[in-house]
Tab-separated table of C-alpha atoms and ligand atoms in Angstrom:
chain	number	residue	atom	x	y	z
A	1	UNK	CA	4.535	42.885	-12.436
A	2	UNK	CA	5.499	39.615	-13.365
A	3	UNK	CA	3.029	37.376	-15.456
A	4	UNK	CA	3.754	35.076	-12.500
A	5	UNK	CA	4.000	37.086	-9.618
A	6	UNK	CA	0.294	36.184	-8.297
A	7	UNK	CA	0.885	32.948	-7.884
A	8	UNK	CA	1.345	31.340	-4.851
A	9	UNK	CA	4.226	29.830	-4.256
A	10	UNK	CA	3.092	27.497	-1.542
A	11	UNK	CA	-0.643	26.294	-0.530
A	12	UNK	CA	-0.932	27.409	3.281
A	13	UNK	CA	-0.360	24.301	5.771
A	14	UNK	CA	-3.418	22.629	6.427
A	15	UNK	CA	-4.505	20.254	9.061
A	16	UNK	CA	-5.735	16.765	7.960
A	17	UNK	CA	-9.415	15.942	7.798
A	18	UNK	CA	-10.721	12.725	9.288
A	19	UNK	CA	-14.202	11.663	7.435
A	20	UNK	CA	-15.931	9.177	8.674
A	21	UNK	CA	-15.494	5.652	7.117
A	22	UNK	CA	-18.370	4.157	6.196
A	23	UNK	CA	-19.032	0.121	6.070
A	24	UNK	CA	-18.749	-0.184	2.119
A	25	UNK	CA	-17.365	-3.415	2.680
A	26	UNK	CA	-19.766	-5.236	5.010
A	27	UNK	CA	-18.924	-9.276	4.623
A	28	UNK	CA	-15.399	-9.350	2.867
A	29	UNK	CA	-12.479	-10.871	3.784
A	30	UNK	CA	-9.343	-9.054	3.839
A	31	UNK	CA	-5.404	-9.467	3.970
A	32	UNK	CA	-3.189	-6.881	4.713
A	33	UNK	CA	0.678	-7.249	4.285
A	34	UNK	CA	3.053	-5.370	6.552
A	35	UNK	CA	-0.101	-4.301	8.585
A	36	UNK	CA	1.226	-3.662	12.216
A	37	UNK	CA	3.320	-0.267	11.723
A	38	UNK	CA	3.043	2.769	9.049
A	39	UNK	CA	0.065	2.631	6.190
A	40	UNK	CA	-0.264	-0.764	6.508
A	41	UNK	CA	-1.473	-0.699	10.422
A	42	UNK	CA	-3.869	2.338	9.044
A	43	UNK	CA	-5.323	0.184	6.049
A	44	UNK	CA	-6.243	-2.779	8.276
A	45	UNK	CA	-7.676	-0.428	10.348
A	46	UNK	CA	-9.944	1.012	7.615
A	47	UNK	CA	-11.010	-1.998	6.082
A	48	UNK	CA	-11.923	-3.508	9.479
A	49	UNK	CA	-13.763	0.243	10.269
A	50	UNK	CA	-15.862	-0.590	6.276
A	51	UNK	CA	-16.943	-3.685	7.591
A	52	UNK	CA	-13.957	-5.995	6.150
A	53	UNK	CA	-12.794	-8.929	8.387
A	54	UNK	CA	-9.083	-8.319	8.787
A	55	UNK	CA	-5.846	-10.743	8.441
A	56	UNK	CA	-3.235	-8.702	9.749
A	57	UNK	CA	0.297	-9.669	8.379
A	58	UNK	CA	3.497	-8.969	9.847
A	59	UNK	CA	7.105	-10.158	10.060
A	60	UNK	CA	8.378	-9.083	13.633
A	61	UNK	CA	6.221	-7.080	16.412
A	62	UNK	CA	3.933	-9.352	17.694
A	63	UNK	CA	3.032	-6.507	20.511
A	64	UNK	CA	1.712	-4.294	17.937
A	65	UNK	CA	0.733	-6.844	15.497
A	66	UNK	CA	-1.910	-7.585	18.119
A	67	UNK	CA	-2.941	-4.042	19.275
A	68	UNK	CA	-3.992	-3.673	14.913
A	69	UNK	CA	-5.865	-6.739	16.279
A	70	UNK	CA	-8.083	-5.514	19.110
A	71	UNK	CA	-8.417	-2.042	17.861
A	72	UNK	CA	-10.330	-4.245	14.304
A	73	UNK	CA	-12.328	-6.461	17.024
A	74	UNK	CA	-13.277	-3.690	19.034
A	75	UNK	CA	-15.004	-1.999	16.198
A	76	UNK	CA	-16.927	-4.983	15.366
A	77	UNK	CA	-15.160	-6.848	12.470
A	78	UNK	CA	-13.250	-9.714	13.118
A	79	UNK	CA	-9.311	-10.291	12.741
A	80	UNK	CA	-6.481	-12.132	13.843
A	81	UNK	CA	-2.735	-11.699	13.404
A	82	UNK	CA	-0.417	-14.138	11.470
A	83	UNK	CA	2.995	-13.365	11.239
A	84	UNK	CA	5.153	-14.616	8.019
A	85	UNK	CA	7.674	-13.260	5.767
A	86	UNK	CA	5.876	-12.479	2.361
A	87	UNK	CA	9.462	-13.019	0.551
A	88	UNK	CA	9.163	-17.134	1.530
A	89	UNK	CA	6.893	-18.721	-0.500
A	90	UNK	CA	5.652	-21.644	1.364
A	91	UNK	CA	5.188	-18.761	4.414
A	92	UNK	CA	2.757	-17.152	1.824
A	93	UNK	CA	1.054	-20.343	0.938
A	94	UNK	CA	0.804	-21.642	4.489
A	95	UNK	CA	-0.556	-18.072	5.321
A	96	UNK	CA	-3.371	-18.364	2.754
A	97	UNK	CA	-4.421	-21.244	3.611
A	98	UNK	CA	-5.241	-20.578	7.350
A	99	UNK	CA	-7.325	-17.436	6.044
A	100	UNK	CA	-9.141	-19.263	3.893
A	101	UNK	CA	-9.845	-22.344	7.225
A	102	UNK	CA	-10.760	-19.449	9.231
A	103	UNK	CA	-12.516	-17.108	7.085
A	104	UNK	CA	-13.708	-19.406	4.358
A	105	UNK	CA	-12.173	-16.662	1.833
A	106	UNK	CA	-10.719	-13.713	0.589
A	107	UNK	CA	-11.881	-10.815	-1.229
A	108	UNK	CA	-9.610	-8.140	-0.402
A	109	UNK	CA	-5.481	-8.584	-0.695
A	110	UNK	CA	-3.585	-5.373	0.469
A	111	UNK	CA	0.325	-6.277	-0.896
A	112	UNK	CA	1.809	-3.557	1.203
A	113	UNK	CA	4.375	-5.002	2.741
A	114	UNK	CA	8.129	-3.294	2.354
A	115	UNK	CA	11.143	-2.118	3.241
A	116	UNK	CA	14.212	0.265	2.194
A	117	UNK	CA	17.710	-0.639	2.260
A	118	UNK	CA	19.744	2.459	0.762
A	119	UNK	CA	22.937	2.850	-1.008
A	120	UNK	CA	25.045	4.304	-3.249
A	121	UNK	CA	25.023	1.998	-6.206
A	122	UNK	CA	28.690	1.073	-6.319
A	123	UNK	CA	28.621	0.262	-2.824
A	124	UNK	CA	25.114	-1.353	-2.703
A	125	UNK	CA	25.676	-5.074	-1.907
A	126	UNK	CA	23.761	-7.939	-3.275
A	127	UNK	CA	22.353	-8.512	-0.118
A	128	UNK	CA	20.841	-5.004	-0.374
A	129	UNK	CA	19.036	-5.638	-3.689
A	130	UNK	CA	17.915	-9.259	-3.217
A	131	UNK	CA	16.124	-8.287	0.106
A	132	UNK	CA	14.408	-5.196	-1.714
A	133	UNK	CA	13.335	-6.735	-4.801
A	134	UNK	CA	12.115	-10.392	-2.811
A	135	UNK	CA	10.081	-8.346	-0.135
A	136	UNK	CA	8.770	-5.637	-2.160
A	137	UNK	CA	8.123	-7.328	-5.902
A	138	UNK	CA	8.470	-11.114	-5.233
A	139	UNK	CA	6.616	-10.997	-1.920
A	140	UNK	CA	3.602	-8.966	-3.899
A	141	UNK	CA	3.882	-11.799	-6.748
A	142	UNK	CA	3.705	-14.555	-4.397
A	143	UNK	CA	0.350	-13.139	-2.191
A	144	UNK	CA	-1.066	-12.098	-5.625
A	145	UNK	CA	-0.726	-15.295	-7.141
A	146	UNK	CA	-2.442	-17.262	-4.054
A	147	UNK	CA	-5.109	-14.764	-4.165
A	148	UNK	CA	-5.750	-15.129	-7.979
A	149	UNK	CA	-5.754	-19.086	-7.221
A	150	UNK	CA	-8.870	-18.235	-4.598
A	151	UNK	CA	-10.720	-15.614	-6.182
A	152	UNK	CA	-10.899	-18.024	-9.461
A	153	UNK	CA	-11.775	-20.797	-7.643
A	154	UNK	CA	-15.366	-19.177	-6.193
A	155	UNK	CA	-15.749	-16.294	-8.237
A	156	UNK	CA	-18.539	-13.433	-7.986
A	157	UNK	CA	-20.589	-13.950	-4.483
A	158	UNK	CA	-23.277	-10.993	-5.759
A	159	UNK	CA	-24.250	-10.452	-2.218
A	160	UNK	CA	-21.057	-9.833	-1.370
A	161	UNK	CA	-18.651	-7.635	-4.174
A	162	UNK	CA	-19.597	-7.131	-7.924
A	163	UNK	CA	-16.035	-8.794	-8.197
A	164	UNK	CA	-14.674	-12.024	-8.081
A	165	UNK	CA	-11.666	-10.017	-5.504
A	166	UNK	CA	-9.466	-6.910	-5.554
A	167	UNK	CA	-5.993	-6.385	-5.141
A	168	UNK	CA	-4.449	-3.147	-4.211
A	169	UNK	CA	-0.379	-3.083	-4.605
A	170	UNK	CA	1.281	-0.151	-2.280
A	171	UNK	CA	3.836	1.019	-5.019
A	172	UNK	CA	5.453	4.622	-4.680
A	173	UNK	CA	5.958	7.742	-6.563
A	174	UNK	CA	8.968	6.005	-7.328
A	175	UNK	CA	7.488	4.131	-9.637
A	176	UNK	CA	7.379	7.387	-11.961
A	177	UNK	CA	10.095	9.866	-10.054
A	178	UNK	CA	13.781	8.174	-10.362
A	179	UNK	CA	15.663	7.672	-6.921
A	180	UNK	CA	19.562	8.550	-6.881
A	181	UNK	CA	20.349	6.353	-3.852
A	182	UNK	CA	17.880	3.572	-3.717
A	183	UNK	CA	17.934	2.087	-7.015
A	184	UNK	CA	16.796	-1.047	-5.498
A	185	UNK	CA	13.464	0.041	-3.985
A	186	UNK	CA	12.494	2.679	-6.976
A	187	UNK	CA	13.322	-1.020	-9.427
A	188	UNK	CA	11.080	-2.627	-6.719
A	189	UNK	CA	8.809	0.177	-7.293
A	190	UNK	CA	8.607	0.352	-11.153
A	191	UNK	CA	8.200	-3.655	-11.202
A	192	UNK	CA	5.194	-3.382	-9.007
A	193	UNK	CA	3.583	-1.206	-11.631
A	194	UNK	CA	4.256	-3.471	-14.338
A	195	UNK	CA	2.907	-6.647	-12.522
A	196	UNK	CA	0.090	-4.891	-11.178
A	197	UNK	CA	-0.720	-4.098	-14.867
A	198	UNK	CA	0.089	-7.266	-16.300
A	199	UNK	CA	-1.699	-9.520	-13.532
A	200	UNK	CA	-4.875	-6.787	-14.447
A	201	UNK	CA	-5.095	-7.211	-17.995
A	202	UNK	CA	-4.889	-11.175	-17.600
A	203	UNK	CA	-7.567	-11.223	-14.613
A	204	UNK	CA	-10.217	-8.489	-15.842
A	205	UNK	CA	-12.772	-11.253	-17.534
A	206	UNK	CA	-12.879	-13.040	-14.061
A	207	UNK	CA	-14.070	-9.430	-12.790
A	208	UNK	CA	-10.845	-9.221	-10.508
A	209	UNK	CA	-9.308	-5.805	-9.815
A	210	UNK	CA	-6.190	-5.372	-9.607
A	211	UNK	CA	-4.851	-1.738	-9.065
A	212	UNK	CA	-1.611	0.388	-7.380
A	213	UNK	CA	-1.380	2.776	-4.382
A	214	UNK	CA	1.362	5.437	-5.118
A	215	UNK	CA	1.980	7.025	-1.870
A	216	UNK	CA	4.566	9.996	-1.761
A	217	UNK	CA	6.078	11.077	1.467
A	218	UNK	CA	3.875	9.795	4.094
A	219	UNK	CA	4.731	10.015	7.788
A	220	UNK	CA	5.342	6.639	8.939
A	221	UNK	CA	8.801	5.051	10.275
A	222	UNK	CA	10.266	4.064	6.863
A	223	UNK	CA	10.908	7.979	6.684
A	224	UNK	CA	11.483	9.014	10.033
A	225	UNK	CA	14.529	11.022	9.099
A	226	UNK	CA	12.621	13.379	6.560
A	227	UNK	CA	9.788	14.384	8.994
A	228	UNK	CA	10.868	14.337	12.266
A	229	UNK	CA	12.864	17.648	13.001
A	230	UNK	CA	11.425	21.129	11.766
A	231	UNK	CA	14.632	21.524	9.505
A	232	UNK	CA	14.103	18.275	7.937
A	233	UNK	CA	9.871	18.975	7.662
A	234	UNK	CA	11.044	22.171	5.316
A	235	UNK	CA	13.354	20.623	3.092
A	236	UNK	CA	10.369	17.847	2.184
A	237	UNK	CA	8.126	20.629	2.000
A	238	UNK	CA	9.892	22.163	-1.283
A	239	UNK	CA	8.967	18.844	-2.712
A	240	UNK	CA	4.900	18.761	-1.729
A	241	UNK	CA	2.624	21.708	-2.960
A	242	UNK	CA	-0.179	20.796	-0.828
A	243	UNK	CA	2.563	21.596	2.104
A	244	UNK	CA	1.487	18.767	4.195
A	245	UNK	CA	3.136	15.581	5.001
A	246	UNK	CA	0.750	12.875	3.716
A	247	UNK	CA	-0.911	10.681	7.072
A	248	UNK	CA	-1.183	6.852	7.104
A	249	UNK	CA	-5.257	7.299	7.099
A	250	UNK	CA	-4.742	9.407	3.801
A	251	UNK	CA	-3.907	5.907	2.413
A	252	UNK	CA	-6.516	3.956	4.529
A	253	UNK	CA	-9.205	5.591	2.852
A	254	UNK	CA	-8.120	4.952	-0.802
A	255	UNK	CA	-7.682	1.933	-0.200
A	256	UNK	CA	-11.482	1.614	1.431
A	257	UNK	CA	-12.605	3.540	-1.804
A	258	UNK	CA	-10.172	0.981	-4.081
A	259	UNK	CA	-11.147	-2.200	-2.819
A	260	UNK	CA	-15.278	-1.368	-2.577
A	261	UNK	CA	-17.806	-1.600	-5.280
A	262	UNK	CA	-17.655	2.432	-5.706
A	263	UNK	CA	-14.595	1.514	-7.630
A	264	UNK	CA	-15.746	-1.066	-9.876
A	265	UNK	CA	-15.042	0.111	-13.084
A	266	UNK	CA	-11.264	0.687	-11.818
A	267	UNK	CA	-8.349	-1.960	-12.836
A	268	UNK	CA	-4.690	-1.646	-13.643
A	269	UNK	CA	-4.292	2.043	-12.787
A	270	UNK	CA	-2.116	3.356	-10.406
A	271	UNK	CA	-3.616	6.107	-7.805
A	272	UNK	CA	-0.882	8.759	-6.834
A	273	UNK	CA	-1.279	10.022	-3.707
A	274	UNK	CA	1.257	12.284	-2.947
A	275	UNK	CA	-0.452	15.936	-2.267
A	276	UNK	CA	1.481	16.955	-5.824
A	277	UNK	CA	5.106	15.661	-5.369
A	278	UNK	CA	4.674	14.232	-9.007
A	279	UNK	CA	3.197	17.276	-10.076
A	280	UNK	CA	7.192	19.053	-10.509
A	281	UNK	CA	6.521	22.116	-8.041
A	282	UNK	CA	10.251	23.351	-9.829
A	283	UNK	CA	7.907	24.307	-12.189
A	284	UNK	CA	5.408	25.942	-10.193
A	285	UNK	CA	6.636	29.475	-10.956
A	286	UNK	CA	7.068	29.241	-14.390
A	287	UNK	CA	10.519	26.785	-14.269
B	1	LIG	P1	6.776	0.708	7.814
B	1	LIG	O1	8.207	0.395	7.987
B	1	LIG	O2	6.048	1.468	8.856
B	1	LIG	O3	5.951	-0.632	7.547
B	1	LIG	C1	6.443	-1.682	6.747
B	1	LIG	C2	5.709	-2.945	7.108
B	1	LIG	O4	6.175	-4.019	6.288
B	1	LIG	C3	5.943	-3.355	8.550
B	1	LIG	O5	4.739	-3.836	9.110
B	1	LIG	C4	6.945	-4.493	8.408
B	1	LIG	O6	6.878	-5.410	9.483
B	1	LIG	C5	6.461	-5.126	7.124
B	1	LIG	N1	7.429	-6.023	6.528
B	1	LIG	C6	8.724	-5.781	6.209
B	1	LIG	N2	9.284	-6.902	5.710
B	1	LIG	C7	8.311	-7.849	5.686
B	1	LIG	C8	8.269	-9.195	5.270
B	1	LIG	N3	9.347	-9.807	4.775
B	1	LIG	N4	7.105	-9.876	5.386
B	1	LIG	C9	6.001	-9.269	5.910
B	1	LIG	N5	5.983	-8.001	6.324
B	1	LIG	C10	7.131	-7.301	6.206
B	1	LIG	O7	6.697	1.477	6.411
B	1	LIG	P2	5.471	2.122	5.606
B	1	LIG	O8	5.882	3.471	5.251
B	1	LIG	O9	4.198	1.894	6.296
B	1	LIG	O10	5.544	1.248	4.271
B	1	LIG	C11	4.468	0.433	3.808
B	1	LIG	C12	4.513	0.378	2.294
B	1	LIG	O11	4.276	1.684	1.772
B	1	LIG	C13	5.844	-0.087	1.717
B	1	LIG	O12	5.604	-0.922	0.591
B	1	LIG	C14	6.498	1.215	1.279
B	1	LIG	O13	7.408	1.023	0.228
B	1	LIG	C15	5.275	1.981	0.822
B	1	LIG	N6	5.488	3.432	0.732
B	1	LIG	C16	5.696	4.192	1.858
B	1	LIG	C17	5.874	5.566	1.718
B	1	LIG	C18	6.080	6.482	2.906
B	1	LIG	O14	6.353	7.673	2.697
B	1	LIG	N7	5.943	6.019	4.137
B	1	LIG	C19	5.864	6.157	0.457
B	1	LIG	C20	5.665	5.357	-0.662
B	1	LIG	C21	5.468	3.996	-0.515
């Protein structure tokens, strides 16, 4: 026998559990980028399920920019959609402004909003990269920086958050696994990692948090192609030992656990969620 030959190769398939959320964060004011499709619809919706009051973001869709909307409100919290591109700055600083008019702050910024455009490198065009990195690195600089300006300017509300605010970023394993084919969304990536770090270490003695989400394949419509025939579900499922696509909720509850005062001693790290992609299951067997 084999040293390795007990050793599973693959965890059995399991279905997805769906805790309850509880309302950690009662009285906070939240923006979520990107929030009417994919993990971005599924954060809003946990935040507003904690207790958060919701500013759901979006570029296009007002249909189901609106539905994120009702589903908040009909839990309880409040929200309203606003639609702007985070990659145009006076969009972001227009956008901040009306949250703070309506909601008198914010607490909670969600920089989730992004998008893939693939290509081989010698035939990616500068179109290609420019839209990557300015939605997916400048647009998180630009709602980052706004919400620094507003969690400085009224600090820690005790009642409210032991912080001044929180940021979560939505990187990607791609900020640590290289990406033959998009080079411009895995740079995106492995900026957002950097920022978030460097925007942490400046903020941390105004008790702001500032912390990553590092998602691996979750099923939402930026990946349709990898998850939605059986064929295509098996290939991705060499690259995942926990054998499960990861679900939009599996994000929605980090980022409940990220943004609340459970996770106060947390700043400039970068949670991987990604059921072991980064984990090298090539090497599960020995290599
Ligand atoms: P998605 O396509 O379902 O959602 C993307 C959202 O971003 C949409 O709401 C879209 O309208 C919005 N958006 C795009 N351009 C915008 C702009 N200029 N201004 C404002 N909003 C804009 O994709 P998703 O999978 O939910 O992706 C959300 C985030 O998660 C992205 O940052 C993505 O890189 C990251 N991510 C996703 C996965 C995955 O497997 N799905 C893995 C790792 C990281």
């Amino acid at each position: 026998m084999s040293p390795t030959s007990n050793v599973p190769t693959k965890a059995p398939a399991v279905v997805m559990p769906n805790p309850p959320i509880h309302r950690v964060l009662s009285g906070q004011k939240a923006l979520v980028t990107g929030a009417n499709s994919g993990i971005g619809r599924s954060v809003a919706l946990a935040l507003g399920k904690a207790g958060a009051d919701v500013v759901v973001n979006y570029v296009a869709g007002d249909e189901a920019a609106e539905a994120v909307v009702s589903e908040i409100r009909s839990g309880g919290a409040k929200a309203y959609a606003h639609k702007a591109d985070v990659s145009n700055e006076s969009q972001v600083v227009a956008m901040f402004q009306k949250m703070i008019a309506e909601f008198g702050t914010i607490d909670i910024l969600v920089n989730n909003a992004g998008l893939q455009r693939d290509a081989p490198i010698e035939q990616m065009t500068l179109d290609q990269w420019n839209t990557v990195i300015g939605i997916n690195l400048t647009g998180q600089f630009l709602c980052a920086r706004e919400a620094v300006r507003e969690f400085k300017r009224r600090g820690v509300v005790e009642a409210v958050s032991c912080a001044a605010g929180k940021i979560i970023c939505m990187s990607s394993v791609h900020e640590i696994i290289p990406w033959a084919g998009h080079v411009n969304y895995a740079a995106s990536k492995g900026g957002i990692m950097m920022m978030m770090k460097s925007i942490a270490q400046e903020v941390a003695r105004f008790r702001i948090r500032v912390n990553s989400i590092d998602p691996g394949a979750i099923r939402t419509p930026i990946n349709t192609k990898v998850w939605s025939s059986p064929e295509a579900y098996e290939k991705l499922m060499t690259l995942v030992p926990y054998n499960r696509i990861g679900e939009p909720e599996d994000i929605g509850r980090a980022a409940v656990w990220l943004a609340s005062d459970a996770a106060d001693y947390v700043t400039g790290t970068s949670l991987v969620i990604d059921g072991g992609m980064t984990l090298y299951p090539g090497f599960a067997t020995g290599g």
